[in-house]
N, CA and C atoms as an extended XYZ file, in Angstrom:
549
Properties=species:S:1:pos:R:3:atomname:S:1:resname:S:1:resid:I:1 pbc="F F F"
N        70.309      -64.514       88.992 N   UNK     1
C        69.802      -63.551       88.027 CA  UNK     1
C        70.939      -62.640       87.589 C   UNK     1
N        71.424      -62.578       86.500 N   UNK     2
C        72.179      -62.004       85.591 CA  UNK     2
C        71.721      -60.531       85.375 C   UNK     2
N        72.520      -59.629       85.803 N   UNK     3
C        71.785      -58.061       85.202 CA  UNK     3
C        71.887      -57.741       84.364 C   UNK     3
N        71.027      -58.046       82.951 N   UNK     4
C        71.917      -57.755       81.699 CA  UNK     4
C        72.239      -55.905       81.524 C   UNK     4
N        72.925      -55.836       80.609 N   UNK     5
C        74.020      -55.125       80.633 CA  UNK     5
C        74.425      -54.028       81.587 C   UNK     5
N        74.945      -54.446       82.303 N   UNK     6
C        75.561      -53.744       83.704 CA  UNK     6
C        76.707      -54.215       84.266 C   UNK     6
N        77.378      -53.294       83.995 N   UNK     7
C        78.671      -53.814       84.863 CA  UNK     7
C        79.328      -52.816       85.474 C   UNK     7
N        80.386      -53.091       85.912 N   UNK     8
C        80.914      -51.709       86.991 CA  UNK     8
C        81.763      -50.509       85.698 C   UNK     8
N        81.972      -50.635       84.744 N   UNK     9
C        82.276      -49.495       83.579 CA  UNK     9
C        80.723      -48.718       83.537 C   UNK     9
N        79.344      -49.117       83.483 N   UNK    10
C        78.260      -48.490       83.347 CA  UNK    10
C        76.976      -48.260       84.501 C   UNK    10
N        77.272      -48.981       85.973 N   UNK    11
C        76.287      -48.736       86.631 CA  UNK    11
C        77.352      -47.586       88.354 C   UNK    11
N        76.392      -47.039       88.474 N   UNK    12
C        77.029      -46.373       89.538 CA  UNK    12
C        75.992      -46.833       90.665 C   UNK    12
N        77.334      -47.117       91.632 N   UNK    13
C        77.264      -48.333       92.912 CA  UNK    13
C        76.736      -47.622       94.258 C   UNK    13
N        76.142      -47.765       94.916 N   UNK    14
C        75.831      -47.202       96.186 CA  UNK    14
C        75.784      -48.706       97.053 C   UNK    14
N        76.842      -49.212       97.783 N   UNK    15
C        77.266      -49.902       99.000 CA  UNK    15
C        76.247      -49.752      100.331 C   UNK    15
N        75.127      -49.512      100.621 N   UNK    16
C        75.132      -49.754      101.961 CA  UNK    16
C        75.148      -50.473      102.969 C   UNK    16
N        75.219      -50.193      104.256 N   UNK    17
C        74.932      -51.999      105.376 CA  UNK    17
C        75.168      -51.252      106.473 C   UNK    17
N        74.559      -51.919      107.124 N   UNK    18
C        74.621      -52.098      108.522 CA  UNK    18
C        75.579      -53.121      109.087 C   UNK    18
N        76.074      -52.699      110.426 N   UNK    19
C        77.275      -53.900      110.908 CA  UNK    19
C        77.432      -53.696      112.059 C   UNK    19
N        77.736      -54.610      113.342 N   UNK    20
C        78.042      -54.597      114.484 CA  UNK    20
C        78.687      -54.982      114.556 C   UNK    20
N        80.310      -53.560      115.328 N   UNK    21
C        81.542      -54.510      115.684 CA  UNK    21
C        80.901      -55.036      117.316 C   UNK    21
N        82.339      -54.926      117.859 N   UNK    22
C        82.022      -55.247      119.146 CA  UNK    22
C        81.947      -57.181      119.778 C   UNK    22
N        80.985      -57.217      120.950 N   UNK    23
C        80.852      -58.943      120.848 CA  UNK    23
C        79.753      -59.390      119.888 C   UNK    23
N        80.286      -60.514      119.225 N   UNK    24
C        79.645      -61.413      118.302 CA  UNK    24
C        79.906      -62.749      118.316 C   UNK    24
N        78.733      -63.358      118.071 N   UNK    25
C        78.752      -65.116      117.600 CA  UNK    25
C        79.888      -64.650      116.300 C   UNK    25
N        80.717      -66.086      116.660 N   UNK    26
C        81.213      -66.146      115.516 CA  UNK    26
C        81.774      -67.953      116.076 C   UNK    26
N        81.475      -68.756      115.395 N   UNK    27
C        81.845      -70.268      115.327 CA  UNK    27
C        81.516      -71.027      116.529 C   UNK    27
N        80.683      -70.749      117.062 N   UNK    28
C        80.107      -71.131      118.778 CA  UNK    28
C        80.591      -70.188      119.820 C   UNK    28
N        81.477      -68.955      119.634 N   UNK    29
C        81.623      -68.375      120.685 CA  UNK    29
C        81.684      -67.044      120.596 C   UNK    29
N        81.817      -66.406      121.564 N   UNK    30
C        81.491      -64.841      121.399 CA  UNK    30
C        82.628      -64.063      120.997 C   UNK    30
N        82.699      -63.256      120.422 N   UNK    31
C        84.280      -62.553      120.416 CA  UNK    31
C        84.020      -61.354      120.001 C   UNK    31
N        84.945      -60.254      120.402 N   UNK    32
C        85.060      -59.386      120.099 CA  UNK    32
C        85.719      -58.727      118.697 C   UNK    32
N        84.786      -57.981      117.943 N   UNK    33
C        85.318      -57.894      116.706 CA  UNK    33
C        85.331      -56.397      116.635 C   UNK    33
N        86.627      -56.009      116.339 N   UNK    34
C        87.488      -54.880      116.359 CA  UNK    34
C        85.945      -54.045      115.072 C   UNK    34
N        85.710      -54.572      113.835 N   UNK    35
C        85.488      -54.349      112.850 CA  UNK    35
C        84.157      -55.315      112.232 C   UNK    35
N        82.876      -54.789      112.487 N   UNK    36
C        81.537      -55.811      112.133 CA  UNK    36
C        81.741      -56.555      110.668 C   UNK    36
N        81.146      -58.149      110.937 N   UNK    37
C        81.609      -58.792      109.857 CA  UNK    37
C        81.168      -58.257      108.379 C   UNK    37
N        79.936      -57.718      108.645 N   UNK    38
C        79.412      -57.021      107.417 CA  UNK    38
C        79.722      -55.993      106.843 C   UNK    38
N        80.718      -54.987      107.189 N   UNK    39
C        81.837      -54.366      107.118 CA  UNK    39
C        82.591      -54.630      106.007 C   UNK    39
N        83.124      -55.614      106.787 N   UNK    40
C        84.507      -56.547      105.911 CA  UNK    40
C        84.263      -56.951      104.789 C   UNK    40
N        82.449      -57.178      104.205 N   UNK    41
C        82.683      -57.727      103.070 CA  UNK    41
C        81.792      -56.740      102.316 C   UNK    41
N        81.158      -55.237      103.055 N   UNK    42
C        80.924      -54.315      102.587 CA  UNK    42
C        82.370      -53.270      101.438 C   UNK    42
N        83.367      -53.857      102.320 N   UNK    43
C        84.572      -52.734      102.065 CA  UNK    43
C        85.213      -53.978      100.687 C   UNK    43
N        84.860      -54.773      101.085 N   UNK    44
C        85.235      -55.951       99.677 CA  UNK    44
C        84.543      -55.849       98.328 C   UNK    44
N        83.462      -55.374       98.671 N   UNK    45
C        82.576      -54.936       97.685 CA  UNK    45
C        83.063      -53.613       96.643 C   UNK    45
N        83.463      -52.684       97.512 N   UNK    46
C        83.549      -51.334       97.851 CA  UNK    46
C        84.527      -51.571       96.593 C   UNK    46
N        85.820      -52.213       97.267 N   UNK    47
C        86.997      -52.271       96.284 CA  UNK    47
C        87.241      -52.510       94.822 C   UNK    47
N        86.250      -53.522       95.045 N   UNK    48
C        85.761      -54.400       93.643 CA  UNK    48
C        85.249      -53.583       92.440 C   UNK    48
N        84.163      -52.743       92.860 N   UNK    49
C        83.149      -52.158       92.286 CA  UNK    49
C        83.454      -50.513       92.139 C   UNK    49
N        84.228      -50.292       93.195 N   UNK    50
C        84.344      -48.378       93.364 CA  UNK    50
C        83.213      -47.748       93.566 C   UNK    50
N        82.533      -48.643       94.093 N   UNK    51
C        81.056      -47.975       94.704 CA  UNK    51
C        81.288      -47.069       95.501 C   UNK    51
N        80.274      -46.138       96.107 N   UNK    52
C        79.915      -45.214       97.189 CA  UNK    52
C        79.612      -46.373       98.927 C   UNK    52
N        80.437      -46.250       99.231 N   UNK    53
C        79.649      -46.839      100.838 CA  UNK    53
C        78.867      -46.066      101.810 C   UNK    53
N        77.861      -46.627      102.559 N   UNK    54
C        77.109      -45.765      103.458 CA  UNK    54
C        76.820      -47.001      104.336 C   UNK    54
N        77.716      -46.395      105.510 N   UNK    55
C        76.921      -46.949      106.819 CA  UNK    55
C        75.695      -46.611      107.359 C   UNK    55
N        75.105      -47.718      107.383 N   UNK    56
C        73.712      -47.463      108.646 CA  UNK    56
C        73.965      -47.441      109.563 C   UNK    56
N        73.496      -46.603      110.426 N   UNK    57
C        73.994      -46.407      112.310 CA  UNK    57
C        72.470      -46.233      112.826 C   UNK    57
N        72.213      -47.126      113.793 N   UNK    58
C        71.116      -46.792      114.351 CA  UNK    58
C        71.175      -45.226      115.426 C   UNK    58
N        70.281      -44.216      116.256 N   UNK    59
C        70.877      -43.242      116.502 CA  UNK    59
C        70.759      -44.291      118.354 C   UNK    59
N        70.252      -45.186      118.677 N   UNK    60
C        69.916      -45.848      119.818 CA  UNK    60
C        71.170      -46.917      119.406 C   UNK    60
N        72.565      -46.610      120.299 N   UNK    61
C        73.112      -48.276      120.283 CA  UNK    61
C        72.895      -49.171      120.681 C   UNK    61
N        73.332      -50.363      119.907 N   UNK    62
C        72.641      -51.768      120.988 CA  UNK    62
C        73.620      -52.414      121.802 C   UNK    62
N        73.482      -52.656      122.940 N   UNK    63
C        74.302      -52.758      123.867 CA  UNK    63
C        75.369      -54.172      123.428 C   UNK    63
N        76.723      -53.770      124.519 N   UNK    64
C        77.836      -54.444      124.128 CA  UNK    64
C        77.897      -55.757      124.427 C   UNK    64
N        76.622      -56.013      125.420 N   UNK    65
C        76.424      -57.714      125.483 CA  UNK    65
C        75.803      -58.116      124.278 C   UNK    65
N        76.773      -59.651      123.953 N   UNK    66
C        76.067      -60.193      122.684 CA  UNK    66
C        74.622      -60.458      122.755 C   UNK    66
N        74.248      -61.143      123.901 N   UNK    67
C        73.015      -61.764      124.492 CA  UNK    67
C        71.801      -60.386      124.505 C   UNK    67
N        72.169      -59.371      125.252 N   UNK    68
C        71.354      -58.692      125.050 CA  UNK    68
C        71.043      -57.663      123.680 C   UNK    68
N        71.929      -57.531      123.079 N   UNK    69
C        72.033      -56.960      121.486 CA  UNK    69
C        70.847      -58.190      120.787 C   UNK    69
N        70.755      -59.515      120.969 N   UNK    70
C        69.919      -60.391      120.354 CA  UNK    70
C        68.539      -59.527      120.807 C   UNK    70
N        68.350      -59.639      121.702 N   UNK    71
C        67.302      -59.754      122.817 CA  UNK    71
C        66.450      -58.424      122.122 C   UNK    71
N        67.230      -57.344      121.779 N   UNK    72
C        66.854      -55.781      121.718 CA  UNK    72
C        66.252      -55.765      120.149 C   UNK    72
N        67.193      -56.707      119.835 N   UNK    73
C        67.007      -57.267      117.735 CA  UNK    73
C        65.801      -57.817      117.758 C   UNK    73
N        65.692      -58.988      118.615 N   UNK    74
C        64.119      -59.893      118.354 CA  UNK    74
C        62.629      -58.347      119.205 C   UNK    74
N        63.432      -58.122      120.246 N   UNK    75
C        61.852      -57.371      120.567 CA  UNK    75
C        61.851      -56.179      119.083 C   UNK    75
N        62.688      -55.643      118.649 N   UNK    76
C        62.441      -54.757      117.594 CA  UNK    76
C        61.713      -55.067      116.128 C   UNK    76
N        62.270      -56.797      115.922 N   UNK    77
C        60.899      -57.191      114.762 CA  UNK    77
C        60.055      -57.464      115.391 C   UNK    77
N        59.862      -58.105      116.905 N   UNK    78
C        58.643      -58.440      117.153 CA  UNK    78
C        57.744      -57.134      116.803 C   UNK    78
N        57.671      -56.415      117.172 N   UNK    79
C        57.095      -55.391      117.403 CA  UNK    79
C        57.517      -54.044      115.885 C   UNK    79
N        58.234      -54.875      115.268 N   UNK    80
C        58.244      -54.034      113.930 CA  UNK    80
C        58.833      -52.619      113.466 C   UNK    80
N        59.329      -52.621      114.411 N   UNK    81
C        60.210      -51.484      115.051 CA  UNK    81
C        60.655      -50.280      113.663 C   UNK    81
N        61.370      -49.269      113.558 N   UNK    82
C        62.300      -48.389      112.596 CA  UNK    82
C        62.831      -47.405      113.467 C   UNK    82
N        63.871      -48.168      114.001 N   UNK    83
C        65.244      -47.365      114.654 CA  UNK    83
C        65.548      -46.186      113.764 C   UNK    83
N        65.553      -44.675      114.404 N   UNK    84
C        66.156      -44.007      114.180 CA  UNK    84
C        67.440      -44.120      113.686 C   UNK    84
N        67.866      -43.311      112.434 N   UNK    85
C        69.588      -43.462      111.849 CA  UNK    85
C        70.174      -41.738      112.209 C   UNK    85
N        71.196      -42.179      112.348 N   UNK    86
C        72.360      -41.520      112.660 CA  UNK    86
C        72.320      -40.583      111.375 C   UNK    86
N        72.550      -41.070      110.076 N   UNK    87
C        72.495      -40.043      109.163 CA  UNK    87
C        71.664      -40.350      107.701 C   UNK    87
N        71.704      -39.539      106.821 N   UNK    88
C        70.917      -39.790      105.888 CA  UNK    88
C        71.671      -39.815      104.433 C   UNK    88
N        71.321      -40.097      102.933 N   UNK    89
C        71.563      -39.526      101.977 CA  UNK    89
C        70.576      -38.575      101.726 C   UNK    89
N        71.199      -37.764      100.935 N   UNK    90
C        70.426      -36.621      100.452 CA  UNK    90
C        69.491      -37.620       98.892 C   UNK    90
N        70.012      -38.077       98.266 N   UNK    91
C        69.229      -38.895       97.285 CA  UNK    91
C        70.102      -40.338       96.928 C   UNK    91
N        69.328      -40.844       95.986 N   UNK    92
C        69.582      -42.304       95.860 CA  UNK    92
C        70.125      -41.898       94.198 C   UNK    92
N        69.243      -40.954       93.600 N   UNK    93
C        68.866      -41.180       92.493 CA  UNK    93
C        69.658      -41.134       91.867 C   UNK    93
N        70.942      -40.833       91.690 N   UNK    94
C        72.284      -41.152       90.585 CA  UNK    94
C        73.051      -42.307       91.070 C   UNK    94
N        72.549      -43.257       91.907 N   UNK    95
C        72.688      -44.906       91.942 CA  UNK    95
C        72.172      -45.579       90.989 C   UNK    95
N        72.514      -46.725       89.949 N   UNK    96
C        71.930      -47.713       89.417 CA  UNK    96
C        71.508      -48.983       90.213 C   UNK    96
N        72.903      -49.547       91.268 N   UNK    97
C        72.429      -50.227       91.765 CA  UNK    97
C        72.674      -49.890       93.196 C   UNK    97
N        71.974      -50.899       94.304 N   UNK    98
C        72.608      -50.491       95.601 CA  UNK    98
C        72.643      -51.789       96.114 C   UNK    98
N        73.977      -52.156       96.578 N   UNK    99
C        74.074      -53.611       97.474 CA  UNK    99
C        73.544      -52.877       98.711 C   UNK    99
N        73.195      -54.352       99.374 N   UNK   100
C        72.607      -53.749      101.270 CA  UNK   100
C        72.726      -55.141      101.862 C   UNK   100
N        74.162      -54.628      102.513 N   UNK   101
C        74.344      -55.539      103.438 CA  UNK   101
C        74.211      -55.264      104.707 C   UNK   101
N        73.934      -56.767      105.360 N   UNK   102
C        73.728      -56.318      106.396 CA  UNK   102
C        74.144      -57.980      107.433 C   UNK   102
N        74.151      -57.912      108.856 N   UNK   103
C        73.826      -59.280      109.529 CA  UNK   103
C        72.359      -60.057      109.808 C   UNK   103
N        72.398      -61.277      109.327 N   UNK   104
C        71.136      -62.204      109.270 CA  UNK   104
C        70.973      -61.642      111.207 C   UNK   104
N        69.794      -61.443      111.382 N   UNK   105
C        69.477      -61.237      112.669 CA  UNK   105
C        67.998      -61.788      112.612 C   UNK   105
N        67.875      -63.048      113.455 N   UNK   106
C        66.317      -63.479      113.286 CA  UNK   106
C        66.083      -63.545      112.027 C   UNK   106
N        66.239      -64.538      110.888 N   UNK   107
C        65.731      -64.571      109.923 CA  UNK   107
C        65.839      -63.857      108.778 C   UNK   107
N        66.277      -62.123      108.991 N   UNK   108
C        66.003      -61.122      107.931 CA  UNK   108
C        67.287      -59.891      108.554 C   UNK   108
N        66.600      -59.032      108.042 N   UNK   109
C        67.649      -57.730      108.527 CA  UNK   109
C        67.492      -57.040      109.253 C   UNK   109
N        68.646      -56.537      110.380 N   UNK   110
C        67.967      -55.994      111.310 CA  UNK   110
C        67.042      -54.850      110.534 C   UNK   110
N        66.396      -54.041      111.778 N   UNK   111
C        65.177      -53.619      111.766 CA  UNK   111
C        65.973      -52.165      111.108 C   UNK   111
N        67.236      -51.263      111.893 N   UNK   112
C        67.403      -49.878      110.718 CA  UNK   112
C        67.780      -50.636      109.512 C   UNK   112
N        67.739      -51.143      109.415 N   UNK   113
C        67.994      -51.634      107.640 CA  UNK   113
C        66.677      -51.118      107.009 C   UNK   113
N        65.529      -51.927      107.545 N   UNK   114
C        63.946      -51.393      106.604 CA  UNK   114
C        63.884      -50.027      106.759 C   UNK   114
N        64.238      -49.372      107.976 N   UNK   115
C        64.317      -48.010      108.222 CA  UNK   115
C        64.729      -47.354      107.153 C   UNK   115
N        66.312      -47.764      106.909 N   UNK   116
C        66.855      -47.213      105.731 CA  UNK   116
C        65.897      -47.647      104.656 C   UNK   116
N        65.944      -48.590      104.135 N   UNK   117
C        64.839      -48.902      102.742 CA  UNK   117
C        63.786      -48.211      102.489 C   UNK   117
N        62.625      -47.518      103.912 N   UNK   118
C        61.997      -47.095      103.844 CA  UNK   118
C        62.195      -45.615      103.378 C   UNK   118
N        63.291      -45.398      103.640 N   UNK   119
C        63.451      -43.911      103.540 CA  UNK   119
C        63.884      -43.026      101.822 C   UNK   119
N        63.785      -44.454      101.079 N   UNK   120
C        64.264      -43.791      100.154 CA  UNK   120
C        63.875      -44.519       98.604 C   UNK   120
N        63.167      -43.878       97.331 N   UNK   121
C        62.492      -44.534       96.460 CA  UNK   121
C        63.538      -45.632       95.827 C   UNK   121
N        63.385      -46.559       95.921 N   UNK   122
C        64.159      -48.029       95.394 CA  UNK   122
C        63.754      -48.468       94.335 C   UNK   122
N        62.489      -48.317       93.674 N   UNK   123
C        61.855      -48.876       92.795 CA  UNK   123
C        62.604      -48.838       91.594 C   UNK   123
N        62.386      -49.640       90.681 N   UNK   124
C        63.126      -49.672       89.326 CA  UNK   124
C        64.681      -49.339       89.221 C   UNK   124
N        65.230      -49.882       90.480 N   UNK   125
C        66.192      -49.679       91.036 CA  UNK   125
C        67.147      -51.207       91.065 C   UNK   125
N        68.585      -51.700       91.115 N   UNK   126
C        69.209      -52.866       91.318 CA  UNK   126
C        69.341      -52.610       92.700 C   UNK   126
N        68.477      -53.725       93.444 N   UNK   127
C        69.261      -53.692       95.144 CA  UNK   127
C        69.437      -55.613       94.979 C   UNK   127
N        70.873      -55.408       95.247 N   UNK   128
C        71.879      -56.290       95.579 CA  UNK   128
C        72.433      -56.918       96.957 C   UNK   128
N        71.544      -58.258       97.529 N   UNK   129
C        71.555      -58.050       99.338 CA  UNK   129
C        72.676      -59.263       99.380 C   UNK   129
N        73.448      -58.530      100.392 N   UNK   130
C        74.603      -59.423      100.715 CA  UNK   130
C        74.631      -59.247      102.735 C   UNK   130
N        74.661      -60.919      103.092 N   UNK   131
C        74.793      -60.949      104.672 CA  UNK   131
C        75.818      -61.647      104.643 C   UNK   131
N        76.220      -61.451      106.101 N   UNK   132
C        76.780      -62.229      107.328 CA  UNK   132
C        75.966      -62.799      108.106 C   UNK   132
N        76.481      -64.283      108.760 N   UNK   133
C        75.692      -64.837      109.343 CA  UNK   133
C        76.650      -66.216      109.511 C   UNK   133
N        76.069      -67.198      110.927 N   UNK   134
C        76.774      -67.923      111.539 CA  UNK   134
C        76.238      -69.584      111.536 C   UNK   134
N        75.552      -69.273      110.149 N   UNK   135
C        74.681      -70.631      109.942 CA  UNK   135
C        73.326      -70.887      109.280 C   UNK   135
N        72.680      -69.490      109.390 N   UNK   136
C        71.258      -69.015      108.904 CA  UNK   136
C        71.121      -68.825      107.026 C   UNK   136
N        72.583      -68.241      107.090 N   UNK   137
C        72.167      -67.692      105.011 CA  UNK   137
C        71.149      -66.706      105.691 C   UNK   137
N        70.891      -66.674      104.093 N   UNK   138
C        70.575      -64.713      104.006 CA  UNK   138
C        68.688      -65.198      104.560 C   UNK   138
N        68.326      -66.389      105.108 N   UNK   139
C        67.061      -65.899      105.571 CA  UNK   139
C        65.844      -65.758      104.798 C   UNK   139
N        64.706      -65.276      104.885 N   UNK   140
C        64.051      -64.336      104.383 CA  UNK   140
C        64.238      -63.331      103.906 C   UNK   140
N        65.310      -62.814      104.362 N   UNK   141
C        65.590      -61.330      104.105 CA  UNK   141
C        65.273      -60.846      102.219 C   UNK   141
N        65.765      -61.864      101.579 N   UNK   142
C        66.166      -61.525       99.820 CA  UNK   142
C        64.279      -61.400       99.553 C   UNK   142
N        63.200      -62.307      100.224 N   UNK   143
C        62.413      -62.506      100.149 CA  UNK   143
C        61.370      -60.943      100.627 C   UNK   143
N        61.799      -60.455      102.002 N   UNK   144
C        61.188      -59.306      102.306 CA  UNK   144
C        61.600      -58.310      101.438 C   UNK   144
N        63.249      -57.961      100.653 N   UNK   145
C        62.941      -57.214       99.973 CA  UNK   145
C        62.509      -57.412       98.728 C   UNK   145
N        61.850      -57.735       98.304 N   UNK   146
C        61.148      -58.156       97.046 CA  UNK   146
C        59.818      -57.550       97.037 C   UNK   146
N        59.315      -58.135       98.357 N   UNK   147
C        58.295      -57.921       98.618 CA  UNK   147
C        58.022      -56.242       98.655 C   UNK   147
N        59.230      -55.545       99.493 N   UNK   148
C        58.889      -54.229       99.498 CA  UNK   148
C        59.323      -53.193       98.010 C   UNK   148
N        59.775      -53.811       97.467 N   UNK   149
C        59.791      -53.100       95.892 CA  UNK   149
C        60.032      -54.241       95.044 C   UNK   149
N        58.506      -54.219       94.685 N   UNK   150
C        58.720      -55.106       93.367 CA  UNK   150
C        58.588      -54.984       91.924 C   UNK   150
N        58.798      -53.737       91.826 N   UNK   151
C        59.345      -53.322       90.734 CA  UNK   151
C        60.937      -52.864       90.642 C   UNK   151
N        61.833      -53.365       91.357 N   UNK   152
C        63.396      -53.862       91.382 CA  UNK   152
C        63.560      -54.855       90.933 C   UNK   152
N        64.949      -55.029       90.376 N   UNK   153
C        65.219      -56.451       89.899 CA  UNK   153
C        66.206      -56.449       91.833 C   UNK   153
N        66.139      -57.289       92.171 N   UNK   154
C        66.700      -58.314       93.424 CA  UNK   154
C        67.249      -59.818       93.148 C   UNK   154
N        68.892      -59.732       92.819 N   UNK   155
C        69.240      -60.859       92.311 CA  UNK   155
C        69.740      -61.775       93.352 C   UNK   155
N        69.739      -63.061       93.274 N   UNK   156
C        70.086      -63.791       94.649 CA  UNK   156
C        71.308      -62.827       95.089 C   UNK   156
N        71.638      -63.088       96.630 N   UNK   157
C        72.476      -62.240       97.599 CA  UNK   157
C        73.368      -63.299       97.683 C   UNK   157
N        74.210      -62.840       98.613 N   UNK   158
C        75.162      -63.508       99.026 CA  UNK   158
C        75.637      -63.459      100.461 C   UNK   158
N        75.577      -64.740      100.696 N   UNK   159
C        75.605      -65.155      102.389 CA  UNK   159
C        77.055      -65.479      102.552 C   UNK   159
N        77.887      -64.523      103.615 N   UNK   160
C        78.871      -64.780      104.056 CA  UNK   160
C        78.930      -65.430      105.307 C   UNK   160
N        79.371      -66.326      105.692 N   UNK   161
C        79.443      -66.775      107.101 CA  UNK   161
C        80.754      -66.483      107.762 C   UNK   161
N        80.245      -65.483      109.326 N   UNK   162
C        80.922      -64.247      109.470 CA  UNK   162
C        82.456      -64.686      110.109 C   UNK   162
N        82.184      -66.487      110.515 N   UNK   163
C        84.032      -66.794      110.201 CA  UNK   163
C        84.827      -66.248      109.588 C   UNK   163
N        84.267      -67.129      108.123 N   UNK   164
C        84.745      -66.312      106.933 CA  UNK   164
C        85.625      -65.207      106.368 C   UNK   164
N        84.922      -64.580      106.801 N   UNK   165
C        84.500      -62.897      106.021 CA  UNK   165
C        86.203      -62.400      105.762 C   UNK   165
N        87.025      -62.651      106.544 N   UNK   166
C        88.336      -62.301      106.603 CA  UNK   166
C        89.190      -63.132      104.937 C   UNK   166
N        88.541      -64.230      105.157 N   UNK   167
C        88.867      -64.850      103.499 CA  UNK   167
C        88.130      -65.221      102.567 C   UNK   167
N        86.946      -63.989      102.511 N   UNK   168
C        86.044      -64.043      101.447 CA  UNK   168
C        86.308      -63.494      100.228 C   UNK   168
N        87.646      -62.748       99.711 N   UNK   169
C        87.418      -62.344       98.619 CA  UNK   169
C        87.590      -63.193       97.360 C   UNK   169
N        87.717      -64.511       97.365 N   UNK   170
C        87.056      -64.963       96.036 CA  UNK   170
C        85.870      -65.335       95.960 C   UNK   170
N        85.157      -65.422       96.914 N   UNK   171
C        84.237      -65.791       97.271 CA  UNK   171
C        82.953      -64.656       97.253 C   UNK   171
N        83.328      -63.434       97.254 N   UNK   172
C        82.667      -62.023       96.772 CA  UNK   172
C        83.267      -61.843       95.931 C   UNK   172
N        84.334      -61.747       95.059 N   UNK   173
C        84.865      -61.757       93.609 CA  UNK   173
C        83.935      -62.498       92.479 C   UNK   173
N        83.734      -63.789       92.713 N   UNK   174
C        83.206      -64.796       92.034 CA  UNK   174
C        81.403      -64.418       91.907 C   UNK   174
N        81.191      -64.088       93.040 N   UNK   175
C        79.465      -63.506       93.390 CA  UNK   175
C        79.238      -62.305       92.521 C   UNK   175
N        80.198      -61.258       92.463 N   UNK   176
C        80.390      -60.223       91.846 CA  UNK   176
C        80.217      -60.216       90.031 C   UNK   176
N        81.114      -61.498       89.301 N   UNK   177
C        80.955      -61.922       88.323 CA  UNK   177
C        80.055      -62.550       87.878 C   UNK   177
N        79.708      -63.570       88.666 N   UNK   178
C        78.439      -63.985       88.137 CA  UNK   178
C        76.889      -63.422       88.294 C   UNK   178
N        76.425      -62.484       89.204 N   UNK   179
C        75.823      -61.751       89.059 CA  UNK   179
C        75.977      -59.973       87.589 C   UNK   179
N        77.077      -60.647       86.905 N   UNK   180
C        77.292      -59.365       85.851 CA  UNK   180
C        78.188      -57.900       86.388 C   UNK   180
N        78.446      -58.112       87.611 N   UNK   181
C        79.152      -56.583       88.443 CA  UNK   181
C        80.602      -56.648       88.370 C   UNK   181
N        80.867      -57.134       87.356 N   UNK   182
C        82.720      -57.835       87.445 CA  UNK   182
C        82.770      -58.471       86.277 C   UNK   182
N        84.321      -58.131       85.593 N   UNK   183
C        84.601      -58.855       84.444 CA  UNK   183
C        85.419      -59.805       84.921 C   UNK   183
């Protein structure tokens, strides 16, 4: 989906995501990442566009085992969870659009992600979803937010696979253009 006329000369960008450095899957094994993959292609974005970035921080961290960080992720959709955040915006409303990235966790986004979404009017709004992920693609996720404002335009996202992410920028360059956010 093409945004007609919008591009980074006329829409003002609001970046957010969520990201876990620390241990992570990444290509069958765990590793420690100085810098969360969703990060890396948050700040790629960032560059591109001259957007505003905003990290999501849950105010509960999830622990530094990979295994149990899963574990804490699945009981939190099971149960539907909205992790407390660390901080807030004061408004949305001089955003046109807002990317929201985040890591495919179970299917969709983690759980402060809806937290954040919830917290703030999106409607008639561009939200732009871009993940990381180690095999999944973006999931459901493009699908749940639709569902929760559907009066947004929500143009396909873009799935980084969090190998990757270190040599994604034509690969978010190219996503950027053909979604209309880049000449």
């Amino acid at each position: 989906m093409q945004m007609k006329n919008m591009n980074i000369s006329n829409a003002r960008c609001l970046i957010a995501y969520f990201s876990r450095s620390g241990n992570n899957y990444v290509n069958g094994n765990i590793v420690n990442l100085p810098v969360g993959n969703t990060e890396v292609v948050a700040k790629m974005i960032q560059e591109m566009t001259g957007g505003d970035l905003f990290h999501i921080e849950s105010v509960n961290v999830y622990p530094v085992d990979y295994t149990e960080t899963t574990e804490a992720a699945q009981e939190e959709l099971r149960t539907n969870a909205r992790p407390k955040l660390t901080r807030h915006l004061e408004s949305v409303a001089s955003y046109d659009v807002i990317f929201l990235g985040y890591p495919n966790w179970w299917g969709t986004m983690p759980m402060p992600v809806f937290t954040f979404l919830e917290e703030y009017d999106l409607s008639k709004k561009t939200i732009v979803p871009f993940c990381t992920h180690e095999g999944s693609g973006l999931g459901r996720s493009v699908s749940d937010i639709r569902k929760m404002f559907p009066q947004s335009a929500v143009p396909e996202g873009l799935a980084v696979r969090g190998a990757d992410v270190k040599k994604a920028q034509n690969e978010v360059s190219g996503w950027l253009r053909d979604i209309g956010m880049r000449s």
